[in-house]
């Protein structure tokens, strides 16, 4: 069986400049993520849907897992497709794994 | 949110609504999928409350029905909702349009008339002349008119030697200089002096001419007292005569006062008729003016003011004091006072430099008419200048 040698990428100046203008991988933007701030502010990215919402908890479908945010006076400040800003007194965040 | 964002949100309007019952979480998801810009979602015991731009709220009912939720409005905010209560109030719109037009005309409008270094007593009189010449608050600036008005006012008011009306930032500044009175020019035409009354000369002072009488001499009315004729050699020249001749005179004056008579007197009712003057237009603010021939009429002009703020318009006020014929009944005492005043008036208008020595008044009342006769002895200047 013939063995193929992997070509080594050369570190050239043109390559460095090209890498500057390269598009970031799509996965970076489409990954579900949670940004937490200590002043009671949570930013949710790439949320699929809201499963449950009441004064004390918000349960979100994040794809492979569900996330439950527990707290009080929870308010969804702004909503746009996949992005939710939540503020209020947050007591905890629970990961619920789907079977 | 930026200031511009807040302003645009206020102009577009927003609705704060409540969703209750059913699957309200599903409603949130549907709103997300349909890119409805919902914000401030807050949970309530039976659902949630949220805020959406007003233009999206109508479409929400369709989604709410699918989720079996009930929607109702909590609060509406925005310019449209604030102004909704003012609908069909065309006066406000007309006012705004008028204000806009006024703003366009403002640089050329005369808002007020200022008097520079003119005493307040003279300001009213000058203001009347200016109004007659077409200069008043509310007129449009017209340099030719202002210049011609200066000339008109100068002719109408000879008490001023110089006048200037300057248009400065929406106001006319009036400046005036009082005229120097004409010097009294003595007439040098030949004259002589005769006696105006019969009497005895008390004192004679001849300034010009030749005196023909001395103190202590009696004179008859019309007698020559001072002559201007002067002889130098064969030539006789006539000059001006000037003298002060004080003489003792005796005079009698009679007057009659009726105890009952009819006079035209003010009733106390004063009516004001106002006319708004603006940019050459005249708008009467009354239906009809009632004015009789006997009424006392006073006309004046005042700038239009609202709460002390002067507007570029003038209000012409016609003040009519109603007068009517009134029957007057005098008592005898009142009639005597009137008669004495009439006699004194006759005395002082008849003689000059009068000094009363004795005075006696006789009253006779007959058929409601009081006849008063005054006999006086007085000293007075009896010199009467007659031209040759």
PDB file of C-alpha atoms in Angstrom, chain B residues 264-273 290-298 318-324:
ATOM      1  CA  UNK B 264     -76.268 116.708  28.637  1.00  0.00           C
ATOM      2  CA  UNK B 265     -74.314 114.741  31.251  1.00  0.00           C
ATOM      3  CA  UNK B 266     -72.503 111.382  31.373  1.00  0.00           C
ATOM      4  CA  UNK B 267     -74.675 108.523  32.636  1.00  0.00           C
ATOM      5  CA  UNK B 268     -71.665 106.601  33.952  1.00  0.00           C
ATOM      6  CA  UNK B 269     -71.972 103.819  31.383  1.00  0.00           C
ATOM      7  CA  UNK B 270     -68.716 103.330  29.488  1.00  0.00           C
ATOM      8  CA  UNK B 271     -68.468 100.960  26.523  1.00  0.00           C
ATOM      9  CA  UNK B 272     -65.230  99.820  24.919  1.00  0.00           C
ATOM     10  CA  UNK B 273     -65.014  98.687  21.311  1.00  0.00           C
ATOM     11  CA  UNK B 290     -73.468 102.029  19.594  1.00  0.00           C
ATOM     12  CA  UNK B 291     -72.604 105.683  19.557  1.00  0.00           C
ATOM     13  CA  UNK B 292     -74.767 108.781  19.901  1.00  0.00           C
ATOM     14  CA  UNK B 293     -73.961 112.333  18.926  1.00  0.00           C
ATOM     15  CA  UNK B 294     -73.770 113.476  22.563  1.00  0.00           C
ATOM     16  CA  UNK B 295     -71.444 110.699  23.733  1.00  0.00           C
ATOM     17  CA  UNK B 296     -67.876 111.446  24.785  1.00  0.00           C
ATOM     18  CA  UNK B 297     -65.513 109.408  22.631  1.00  0.00           C
ATOM     19  CA  UNK B 298     -61.902 108.670  23.472  1.00  0.00           C
ATOM     20  CA  UNK B 318     -62.743 103.193  21.201  1.00  0.00           C
ATOM     21  CA  UNK B 319     -64.022 104.249  24.603  1.00  0.00           C
ATOM     22  CA  UNK B 320     -67.528 105.663  24.505  1.00  0.00           C
ATOM     23  CA  UNK B 321     -68.916 107.359  27.605  1.00  0.00           C
ATOM     24  CA  UNK B 322     -72.661 107.498  27.211  1.00  0.00           C
ATOM     25  CA  UNK B 323     -74.219 110.930  27.721  1.00  0.00           C
ATOM     26  CA  UNK B 324     -77.884 111.732  28.040  1.00  0.00           C
TER      27      UNK B 324
END
